[in-house]
Coordinates of N, CA and C in Angstrom, one line a residue:
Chain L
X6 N -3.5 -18.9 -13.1 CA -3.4 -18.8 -11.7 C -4.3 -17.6 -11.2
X7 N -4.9 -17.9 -9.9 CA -5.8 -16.6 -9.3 C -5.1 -15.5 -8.7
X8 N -5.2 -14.4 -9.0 CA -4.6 -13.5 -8.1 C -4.6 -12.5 -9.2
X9 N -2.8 -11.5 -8.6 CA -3.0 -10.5 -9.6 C -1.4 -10.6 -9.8
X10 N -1.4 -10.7 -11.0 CA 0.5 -10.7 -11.4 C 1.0 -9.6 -11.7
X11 N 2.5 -8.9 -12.2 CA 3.1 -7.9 -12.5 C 4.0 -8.6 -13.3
X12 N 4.3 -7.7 -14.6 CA 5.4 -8.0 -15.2 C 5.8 -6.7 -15.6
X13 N 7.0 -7.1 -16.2 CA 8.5 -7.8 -15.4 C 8.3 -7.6 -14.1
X14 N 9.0 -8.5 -13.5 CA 8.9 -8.5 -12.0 C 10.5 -7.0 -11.6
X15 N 11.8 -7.6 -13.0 CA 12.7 -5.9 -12.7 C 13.2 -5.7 -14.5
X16 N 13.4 -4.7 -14.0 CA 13.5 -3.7 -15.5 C 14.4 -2.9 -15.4
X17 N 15.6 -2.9 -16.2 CA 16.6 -1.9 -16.6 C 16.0 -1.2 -18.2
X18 N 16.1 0.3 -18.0 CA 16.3 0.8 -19.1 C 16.9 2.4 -19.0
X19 N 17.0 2.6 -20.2 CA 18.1 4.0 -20.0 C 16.8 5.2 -20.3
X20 N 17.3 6.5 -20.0 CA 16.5 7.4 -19.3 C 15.9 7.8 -21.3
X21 N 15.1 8.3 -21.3 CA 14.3 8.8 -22.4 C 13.7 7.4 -22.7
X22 N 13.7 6.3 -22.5 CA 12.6 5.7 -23.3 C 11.7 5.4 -22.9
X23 N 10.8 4.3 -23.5 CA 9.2 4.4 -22.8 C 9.0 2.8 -22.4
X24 N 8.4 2.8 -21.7 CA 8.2 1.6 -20.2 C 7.0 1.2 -20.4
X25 N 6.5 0.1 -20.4 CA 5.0 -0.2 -19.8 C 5.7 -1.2 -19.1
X26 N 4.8 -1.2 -18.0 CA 4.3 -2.4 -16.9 C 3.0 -2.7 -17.0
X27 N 3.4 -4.1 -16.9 CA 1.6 -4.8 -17.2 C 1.1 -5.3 -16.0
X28 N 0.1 -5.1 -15.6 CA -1.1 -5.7 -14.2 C -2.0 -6.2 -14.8
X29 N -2.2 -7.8 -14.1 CA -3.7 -8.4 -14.5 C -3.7 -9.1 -13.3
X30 N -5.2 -9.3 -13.6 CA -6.2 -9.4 -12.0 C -6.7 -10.2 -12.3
X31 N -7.6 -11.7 -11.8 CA -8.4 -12.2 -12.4 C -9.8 -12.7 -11.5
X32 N -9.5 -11.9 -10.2 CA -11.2 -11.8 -9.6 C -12.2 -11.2 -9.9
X33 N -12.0 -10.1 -11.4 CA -13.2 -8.8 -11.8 C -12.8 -8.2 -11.1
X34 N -11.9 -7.7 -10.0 CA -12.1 -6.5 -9.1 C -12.6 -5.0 -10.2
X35 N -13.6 -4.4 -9.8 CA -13.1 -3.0 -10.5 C -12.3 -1.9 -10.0
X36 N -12.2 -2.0 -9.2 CA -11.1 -1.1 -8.7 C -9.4 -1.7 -8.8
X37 N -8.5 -0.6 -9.8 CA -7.3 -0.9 -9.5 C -6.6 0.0 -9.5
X38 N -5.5 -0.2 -8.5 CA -4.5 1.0 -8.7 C -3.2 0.9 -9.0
X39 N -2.4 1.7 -9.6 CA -0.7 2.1 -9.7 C -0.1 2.3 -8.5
X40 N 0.6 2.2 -7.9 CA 1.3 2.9 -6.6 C 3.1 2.7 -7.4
X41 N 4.0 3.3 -6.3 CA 5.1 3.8 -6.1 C 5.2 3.4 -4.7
X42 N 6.9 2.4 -4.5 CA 7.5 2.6 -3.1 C 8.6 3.4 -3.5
X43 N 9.2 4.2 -2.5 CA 10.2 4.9 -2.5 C 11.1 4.5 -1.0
X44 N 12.0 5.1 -0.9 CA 12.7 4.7 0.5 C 12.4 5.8 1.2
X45 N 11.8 5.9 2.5 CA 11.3 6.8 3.7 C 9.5 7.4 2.9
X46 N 9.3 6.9 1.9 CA 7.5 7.0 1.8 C 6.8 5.8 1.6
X47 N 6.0 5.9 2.2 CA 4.4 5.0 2.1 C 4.6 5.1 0.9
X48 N 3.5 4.0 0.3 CA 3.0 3.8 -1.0 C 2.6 5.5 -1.4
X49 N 2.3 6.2 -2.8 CA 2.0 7.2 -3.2 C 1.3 6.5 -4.1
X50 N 0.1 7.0 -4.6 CA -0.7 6.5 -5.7 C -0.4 7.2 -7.0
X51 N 0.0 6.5 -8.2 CA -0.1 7.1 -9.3 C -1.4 7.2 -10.2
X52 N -2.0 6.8 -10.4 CA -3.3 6.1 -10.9 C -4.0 5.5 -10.3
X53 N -5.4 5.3 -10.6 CA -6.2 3.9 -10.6 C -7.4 4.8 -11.4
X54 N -8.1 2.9 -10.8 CA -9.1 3.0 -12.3 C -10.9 2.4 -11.5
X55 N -11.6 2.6 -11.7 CA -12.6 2.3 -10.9 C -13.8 1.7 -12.0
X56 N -13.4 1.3 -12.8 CA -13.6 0.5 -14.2 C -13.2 0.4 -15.4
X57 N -13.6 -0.5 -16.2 CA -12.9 -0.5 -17.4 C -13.2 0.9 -18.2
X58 N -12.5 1.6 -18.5 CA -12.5 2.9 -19.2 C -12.7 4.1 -18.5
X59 N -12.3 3.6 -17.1 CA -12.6 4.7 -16.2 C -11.3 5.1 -15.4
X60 N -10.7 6.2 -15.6 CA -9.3 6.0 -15.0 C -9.2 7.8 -14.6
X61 N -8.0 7.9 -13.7 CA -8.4 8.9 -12.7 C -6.9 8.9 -12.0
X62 N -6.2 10.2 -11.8 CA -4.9 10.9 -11.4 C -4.9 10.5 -9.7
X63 N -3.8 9.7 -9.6 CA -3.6 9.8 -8.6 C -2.5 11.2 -7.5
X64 N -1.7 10.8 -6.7 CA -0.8 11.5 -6.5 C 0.3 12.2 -6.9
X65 N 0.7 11.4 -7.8 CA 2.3 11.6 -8.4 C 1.8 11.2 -10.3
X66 N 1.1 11.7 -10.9 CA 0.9 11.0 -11.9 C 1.9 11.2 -13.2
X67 N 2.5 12.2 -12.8 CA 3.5 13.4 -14.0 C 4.6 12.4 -14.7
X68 N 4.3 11.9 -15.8 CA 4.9 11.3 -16.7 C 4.6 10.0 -16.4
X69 N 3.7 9.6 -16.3 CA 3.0 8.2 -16.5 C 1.5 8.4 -17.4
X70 N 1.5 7.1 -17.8 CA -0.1 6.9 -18.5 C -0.7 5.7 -18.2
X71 N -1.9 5.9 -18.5 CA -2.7 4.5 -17.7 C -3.1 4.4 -18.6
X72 N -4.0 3.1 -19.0 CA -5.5 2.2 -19.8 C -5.7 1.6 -19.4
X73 N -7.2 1.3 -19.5 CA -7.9 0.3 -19.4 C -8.6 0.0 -19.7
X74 N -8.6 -0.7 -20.9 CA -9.3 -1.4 -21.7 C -10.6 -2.9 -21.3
X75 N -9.8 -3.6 -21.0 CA -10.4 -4.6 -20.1 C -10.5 -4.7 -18.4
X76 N -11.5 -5.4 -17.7 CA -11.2 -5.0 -16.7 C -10.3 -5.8 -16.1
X77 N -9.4 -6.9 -16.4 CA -8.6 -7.6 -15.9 C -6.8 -7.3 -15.9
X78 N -6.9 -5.6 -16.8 CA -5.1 -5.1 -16.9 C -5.6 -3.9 -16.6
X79 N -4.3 -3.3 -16.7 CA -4.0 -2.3 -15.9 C -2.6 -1.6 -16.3
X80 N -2.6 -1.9 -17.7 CA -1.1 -1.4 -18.4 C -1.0 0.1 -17.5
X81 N 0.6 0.4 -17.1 CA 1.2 1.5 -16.7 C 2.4 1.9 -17.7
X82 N 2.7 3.2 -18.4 CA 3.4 3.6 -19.2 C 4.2 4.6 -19.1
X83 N 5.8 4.4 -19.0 CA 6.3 5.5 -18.6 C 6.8 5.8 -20.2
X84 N 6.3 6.9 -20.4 CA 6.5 7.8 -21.8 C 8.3 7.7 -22.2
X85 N 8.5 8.9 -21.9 CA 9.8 9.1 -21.2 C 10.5 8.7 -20.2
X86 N 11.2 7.9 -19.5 CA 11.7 7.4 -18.7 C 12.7 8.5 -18.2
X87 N 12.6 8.6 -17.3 CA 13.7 9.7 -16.2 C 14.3 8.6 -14.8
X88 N 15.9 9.5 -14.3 CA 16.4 8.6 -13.1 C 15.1 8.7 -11.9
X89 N 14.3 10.0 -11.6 CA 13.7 10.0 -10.7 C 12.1 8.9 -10.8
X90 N 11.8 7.9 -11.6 CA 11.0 7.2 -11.8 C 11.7 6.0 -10.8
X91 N 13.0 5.9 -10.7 CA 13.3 4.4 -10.3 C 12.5 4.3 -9.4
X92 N 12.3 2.9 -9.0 CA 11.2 2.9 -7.9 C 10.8 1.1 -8.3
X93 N 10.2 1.2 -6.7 CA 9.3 -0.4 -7.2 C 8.0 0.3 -7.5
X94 N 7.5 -0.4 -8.0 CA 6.1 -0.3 -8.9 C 5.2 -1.2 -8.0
X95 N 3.6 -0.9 -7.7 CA 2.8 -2.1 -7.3 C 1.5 -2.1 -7.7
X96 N 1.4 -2.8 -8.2 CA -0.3 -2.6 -8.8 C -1.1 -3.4 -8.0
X97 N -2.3 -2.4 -7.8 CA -3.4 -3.4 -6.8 C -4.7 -3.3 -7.6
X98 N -5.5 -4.4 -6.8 CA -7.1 -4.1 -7.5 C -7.6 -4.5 -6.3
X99 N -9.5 -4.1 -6.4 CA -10.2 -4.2 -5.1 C -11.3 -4.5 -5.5
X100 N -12.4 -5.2 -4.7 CA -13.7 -5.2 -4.8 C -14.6 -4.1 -4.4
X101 N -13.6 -3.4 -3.3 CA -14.2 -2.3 -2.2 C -13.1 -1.1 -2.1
X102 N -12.5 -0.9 -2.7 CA -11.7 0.3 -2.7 C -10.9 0.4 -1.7
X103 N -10.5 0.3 -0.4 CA -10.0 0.1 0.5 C -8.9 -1.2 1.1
X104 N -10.0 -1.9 0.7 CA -9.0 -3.4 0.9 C -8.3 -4.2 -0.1
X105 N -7.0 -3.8 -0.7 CA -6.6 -4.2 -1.4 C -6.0 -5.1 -1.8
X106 N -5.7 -6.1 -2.8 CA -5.1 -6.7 -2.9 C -3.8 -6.1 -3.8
X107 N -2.5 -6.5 -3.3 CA -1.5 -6.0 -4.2 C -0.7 -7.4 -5.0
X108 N -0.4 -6.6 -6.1 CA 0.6 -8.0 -6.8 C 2.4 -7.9 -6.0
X109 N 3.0 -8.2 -7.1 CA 4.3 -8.6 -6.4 C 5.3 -7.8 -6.4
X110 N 5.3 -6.3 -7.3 CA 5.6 -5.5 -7.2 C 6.6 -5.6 -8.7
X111 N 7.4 -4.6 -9.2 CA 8.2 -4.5 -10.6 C 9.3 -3.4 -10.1
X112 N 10.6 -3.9 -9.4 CA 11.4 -2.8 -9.7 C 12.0 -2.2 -10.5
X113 N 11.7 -1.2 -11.2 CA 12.4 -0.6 -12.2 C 13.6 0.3 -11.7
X114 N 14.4 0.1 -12.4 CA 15.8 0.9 -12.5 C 16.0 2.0 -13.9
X115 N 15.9 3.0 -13.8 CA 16.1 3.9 -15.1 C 17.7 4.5 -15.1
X116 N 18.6 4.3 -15.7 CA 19.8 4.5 -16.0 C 20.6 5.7 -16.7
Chain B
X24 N 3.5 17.5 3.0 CA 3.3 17.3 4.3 C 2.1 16.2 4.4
X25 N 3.1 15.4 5.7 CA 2.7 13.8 5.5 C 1.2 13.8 6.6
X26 N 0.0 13.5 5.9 CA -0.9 13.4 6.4 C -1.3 12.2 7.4
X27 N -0.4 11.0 7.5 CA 0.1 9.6 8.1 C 1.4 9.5 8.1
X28 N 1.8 9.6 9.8 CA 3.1 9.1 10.0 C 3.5 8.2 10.9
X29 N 4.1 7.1 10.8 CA 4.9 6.0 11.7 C 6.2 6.7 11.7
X30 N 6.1 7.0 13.2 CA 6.9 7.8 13.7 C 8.1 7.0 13.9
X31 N 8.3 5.7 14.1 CA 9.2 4.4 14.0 C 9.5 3.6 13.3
X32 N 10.7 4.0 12.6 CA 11.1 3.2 11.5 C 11.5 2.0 11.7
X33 N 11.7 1.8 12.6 CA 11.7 0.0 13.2 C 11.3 -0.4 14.5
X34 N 11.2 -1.3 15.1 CA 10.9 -1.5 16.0 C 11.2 -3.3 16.6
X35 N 11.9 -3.9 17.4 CA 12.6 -4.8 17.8 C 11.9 -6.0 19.3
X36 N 11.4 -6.9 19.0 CA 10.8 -7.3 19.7 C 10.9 -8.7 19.8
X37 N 10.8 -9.2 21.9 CA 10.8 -10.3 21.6 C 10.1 -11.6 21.5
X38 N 10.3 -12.3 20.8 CA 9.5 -13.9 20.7 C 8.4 -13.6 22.0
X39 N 7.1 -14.3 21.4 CA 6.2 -14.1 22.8 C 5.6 -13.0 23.5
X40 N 6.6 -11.8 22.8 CA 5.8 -10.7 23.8 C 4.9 -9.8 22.7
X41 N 4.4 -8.7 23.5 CA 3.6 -8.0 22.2 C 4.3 -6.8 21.8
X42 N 3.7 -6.6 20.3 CA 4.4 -5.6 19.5 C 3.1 -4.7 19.3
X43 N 3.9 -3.5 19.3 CA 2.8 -2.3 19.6 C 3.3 -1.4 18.0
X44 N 2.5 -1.3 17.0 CA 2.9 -0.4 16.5 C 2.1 0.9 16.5
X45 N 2.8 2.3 16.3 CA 1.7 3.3 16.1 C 1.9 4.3 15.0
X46 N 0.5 4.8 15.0 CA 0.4 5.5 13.5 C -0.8 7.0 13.9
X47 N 0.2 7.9 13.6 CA -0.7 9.1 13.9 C -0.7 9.9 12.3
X48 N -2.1 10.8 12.8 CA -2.5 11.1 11.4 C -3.4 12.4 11.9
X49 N -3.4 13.5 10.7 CA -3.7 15.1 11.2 C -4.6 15.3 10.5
X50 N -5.7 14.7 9.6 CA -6.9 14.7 8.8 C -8.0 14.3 10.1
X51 N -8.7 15.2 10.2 CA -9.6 14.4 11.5 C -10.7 14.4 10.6
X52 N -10.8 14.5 8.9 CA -12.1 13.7 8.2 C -11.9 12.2 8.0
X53 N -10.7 11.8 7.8 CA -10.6 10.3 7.6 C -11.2 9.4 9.0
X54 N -12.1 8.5 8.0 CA -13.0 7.7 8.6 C -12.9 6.3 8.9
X55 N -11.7 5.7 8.0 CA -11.7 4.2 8.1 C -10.1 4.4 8.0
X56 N -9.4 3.3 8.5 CA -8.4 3.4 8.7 C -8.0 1.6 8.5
X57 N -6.5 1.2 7.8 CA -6.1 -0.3 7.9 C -4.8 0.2 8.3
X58 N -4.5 -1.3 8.3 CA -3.1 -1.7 8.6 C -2.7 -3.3 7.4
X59 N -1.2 -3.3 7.3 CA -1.0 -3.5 6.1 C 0.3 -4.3 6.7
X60 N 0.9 -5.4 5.5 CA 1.8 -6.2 6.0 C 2.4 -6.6 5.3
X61 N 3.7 -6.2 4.8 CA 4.7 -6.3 3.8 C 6.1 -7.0 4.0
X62 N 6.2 -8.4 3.4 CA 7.5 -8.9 3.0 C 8.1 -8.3 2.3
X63 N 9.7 -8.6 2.2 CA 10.3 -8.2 1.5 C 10.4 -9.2 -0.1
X64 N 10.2 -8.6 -1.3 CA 9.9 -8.9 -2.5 C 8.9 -9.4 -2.4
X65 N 7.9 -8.9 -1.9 CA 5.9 -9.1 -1.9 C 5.6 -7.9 -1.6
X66 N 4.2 -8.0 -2.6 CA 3.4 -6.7 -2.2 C 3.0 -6.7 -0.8
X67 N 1.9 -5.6 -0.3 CA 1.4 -5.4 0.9 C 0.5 -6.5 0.9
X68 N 0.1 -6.6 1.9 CA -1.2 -8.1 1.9 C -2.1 -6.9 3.0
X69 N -3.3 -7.1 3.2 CA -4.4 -6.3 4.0 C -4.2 -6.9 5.1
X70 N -4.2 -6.3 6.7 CA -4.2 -7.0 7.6 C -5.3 -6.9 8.3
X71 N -5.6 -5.5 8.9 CA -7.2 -5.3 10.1 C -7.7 -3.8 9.7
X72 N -8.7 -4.0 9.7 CA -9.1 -2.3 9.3 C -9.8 -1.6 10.6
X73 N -10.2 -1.0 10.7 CA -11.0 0.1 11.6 C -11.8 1.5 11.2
X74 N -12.9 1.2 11.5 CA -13.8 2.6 11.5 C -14.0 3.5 12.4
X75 N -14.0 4.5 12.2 CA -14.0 5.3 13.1 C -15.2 5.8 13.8
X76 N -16.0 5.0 13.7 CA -17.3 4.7 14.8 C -16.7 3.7 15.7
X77 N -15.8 3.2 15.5 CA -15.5 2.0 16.7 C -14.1 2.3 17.4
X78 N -13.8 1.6 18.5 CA -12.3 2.4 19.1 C -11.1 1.0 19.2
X79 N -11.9 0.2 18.6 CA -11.2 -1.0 18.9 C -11.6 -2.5 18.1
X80 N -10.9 -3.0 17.7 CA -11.1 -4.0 16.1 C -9.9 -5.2 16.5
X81 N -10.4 -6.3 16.4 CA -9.6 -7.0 16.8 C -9.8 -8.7 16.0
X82 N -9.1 -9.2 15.8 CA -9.0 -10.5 14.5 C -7.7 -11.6 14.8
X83 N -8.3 -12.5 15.7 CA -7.2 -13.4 16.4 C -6.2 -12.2 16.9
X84 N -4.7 -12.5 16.5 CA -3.6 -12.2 17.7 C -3.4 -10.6 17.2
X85 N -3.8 -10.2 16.1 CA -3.8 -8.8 15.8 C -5.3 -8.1 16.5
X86 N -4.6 -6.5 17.1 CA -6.0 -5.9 17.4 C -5.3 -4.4 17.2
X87 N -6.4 -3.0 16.8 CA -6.3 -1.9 16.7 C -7.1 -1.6 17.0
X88 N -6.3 -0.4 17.7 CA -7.4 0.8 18.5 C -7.1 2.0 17.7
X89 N -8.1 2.7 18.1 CA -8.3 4.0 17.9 C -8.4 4.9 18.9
X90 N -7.8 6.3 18.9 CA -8.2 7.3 19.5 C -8.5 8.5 19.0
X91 N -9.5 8.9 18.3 CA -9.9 9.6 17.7 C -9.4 11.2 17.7
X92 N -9.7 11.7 19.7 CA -9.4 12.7 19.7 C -8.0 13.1 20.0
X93 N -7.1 12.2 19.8 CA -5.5 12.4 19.9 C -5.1 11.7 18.9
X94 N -5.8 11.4 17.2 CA -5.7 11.0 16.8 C -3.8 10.0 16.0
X95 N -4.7 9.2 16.8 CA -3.9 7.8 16.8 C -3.8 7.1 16.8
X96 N -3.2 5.7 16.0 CA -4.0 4.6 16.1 C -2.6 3.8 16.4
X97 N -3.2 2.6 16.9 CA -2.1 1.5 16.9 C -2.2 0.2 16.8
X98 N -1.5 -0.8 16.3 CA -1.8 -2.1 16.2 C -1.0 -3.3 17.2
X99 N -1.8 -3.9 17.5 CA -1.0 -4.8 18.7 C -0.8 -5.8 18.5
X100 N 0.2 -6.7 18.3 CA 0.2 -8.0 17.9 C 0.8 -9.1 19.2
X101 N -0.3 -9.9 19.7 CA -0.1 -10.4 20.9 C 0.0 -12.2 20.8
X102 N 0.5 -13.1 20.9 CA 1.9 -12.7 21.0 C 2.6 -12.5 20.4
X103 N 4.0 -12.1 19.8 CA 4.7 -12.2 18.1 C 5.7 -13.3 18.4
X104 N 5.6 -13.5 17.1 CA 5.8 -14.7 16.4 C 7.0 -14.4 15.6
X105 N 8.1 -15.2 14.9 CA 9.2 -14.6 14.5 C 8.2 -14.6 12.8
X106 N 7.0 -15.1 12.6 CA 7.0 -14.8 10.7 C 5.9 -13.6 11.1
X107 N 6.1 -12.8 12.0 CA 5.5 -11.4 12.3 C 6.6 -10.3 12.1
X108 N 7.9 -10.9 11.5 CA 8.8 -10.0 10.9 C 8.8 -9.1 9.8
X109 N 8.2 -8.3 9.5 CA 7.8 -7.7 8.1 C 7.8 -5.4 8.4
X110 N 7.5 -5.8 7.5 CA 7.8 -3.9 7.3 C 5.8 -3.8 7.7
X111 N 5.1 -2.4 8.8 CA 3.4 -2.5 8.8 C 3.6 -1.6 8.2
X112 N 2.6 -1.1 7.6 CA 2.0 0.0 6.8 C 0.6 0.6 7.4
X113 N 0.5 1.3 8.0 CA -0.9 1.7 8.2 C -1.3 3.0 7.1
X114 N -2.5 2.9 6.9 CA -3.1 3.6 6.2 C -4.5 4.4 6.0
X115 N -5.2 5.6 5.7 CA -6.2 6.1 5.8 C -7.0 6.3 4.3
X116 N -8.2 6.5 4.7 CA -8.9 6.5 3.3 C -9.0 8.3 3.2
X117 N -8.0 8.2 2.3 CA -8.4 9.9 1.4 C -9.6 9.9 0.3
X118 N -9.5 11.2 -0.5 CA -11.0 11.5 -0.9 C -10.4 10.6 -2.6
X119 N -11.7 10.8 -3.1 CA -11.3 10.1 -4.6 C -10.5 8.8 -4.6
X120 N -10.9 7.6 -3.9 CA -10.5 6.3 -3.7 C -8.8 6.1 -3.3
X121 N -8.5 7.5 -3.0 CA -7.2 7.0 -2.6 C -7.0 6.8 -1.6
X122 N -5.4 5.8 -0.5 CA -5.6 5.6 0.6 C -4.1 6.1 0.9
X123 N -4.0 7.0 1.7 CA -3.1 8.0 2.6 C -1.7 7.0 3.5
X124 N -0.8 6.4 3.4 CA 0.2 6.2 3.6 C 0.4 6.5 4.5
X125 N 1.1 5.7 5.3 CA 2.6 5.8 6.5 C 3.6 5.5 5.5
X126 N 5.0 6.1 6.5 CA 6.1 5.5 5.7 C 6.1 3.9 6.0
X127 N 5.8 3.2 7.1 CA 6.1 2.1 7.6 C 7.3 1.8 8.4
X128 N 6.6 0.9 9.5 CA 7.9 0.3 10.1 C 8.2 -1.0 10.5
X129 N 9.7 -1.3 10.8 CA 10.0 -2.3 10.3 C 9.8 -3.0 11.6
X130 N 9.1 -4.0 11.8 CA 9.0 -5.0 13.0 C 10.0 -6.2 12.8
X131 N 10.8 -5.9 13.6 CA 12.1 -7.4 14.0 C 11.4 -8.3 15.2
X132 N 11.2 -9.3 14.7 CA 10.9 -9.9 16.3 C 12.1 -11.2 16.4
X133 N 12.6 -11.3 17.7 CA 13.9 -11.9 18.0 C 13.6 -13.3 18.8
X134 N 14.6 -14.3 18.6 CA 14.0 -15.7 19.2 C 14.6 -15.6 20.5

C-alpha cells in the first residue's frame, strides 16, 4: 500500500523497558519526522531526518533514539520507557519539508 | 513559551455558515505558515499554506489570510460542512526543518 504506515498502531508497556516504533514511507520522501501529541500541545517534534543517515534533534528528544538506515523507515526507540513518554506518537515524511504527510499515529501507554 | 497559539480550544458552528479559525504567533521571522486538519484516530492531513509575501491564499471553500503586522493568521471555511468537523492545527516554519505548533482547535459544525 502507498502511503506511510505506523506500527503498533497502541502499545502497553511497563516503565524501564525499551520501545521502538516503526515508520515506513513508500513515496522516497527524504524528509521525515517523529512528533508527539500531548493534551493542550500542538505536535512537538522529537526527531527527524532529512536523509538516509542523516538525523537531527528535534524539540523534546531526551530519551528517545532515531535511525535511519534506509530511506523508507524511520525506527523511533524509547530506551527506557518512563510514565511521562505516554503520548500518541506520529511519524511524518515530506518531499519539501513543510508539507507533510503524516501516518496514523501509535498510542503508547507506559505503566 | 508558546511561539503559536489558538487561542480557541473549540469552536461551534453552523451547517452552511462560515467558520473562522485563528492563529497568532510572536516570531515575526517566520515566513510560511499552514493549516492542518486532524480526525480523530488519523494523523494531520495538510490543508492550505501561506507565505508571507502574500496576505491571502485561498483553495476552493478554504481561504487564509494573513496579517503580518498584528501578526495573525486565520482560516475561513466557507461554507461548513458537517465532515469539516475535526480538530485545525495551524502551524509555522521554525529554523532547522522544524514546524512551530498551535495547540489546535476543535471545530464542531452543527446540522
Amino acid at each position: 500500500d502507498a502511503g506511510i504506515t505506523q506500527s503498533p498502531r497502541y502499545k502497553i508497556t511497563e516503565t524501564g523497558r525499551q520501545v521502538t516504533l516503526m515508520c515506513h514511507q513508500t513515496w522516497s520522501h527524504s524528509y521525515m519526522f517523529w512528533y508527539r501529541q500531548d493534551l493542550g500541545h500542538g505536535l512537538r517534534l522529537i526527531y527527524y531526518s532529512a536523509a538516509a543517515d542523516i538525523t537531527d534533534k528535534g524539540e523534546v528528544p531526551d530519551g528517545y533514539v532515531v535511525s535511519r538506515s534506509k530511506t523508507e523507515n524511520f525506527p523511533l526507540t524509547l530506551e527506557s520507557a518512563t510514565r511521562s513518554q505516554t503520548s500518541v506518537y506520529f511519524c511524518a515524511s515530506s518531499a519539501q519539508v513543510y508539507e507533510q504527510y503524516f501516518g496514523p499515529g501509535t498510542r503508547l501507554t507506559v505503566t | 513559551d508558546q511561539q503559536v497559539k489558538q487561542n480557541s480550544p473549540s469552536l461551534s458552528v453552523q451547517e452552511g455558515r462560515i467558520s473562522i479559525l485563528n492563529c497568532d504567533y510572536t516570531n515575526s521571522m517566520f515566513d510560511y505558515f499552514l493549516w492542518y486538519k486532524k480526525y480523530p484516530a488519523e494523523g494531520p492531513t495538510f490543508l492550505i499554506s501561506i507565505s508571507s509575501i502574500k496576505d491571502k491564499n485561498e483553495d476552493g471553500r478554504f481561504t487564509v489570510f494573513l496579517n503580518k503586522s498584528a501578526k495573525h493568521l486565520s482560516l475561513h471555511i466557507v461554507p461548513s460542512q458537517p465532515g469539516d468537523s475535526a480538530v485545525y492545527f495551524c502551524a509555522a516554519d521554525g529554523n532547522n526543518y522544524q514546524l512551530i505548533w498551535g495547540a489546535g482547535t476543535k471545530l464542531i459544525i452543527k446540522p
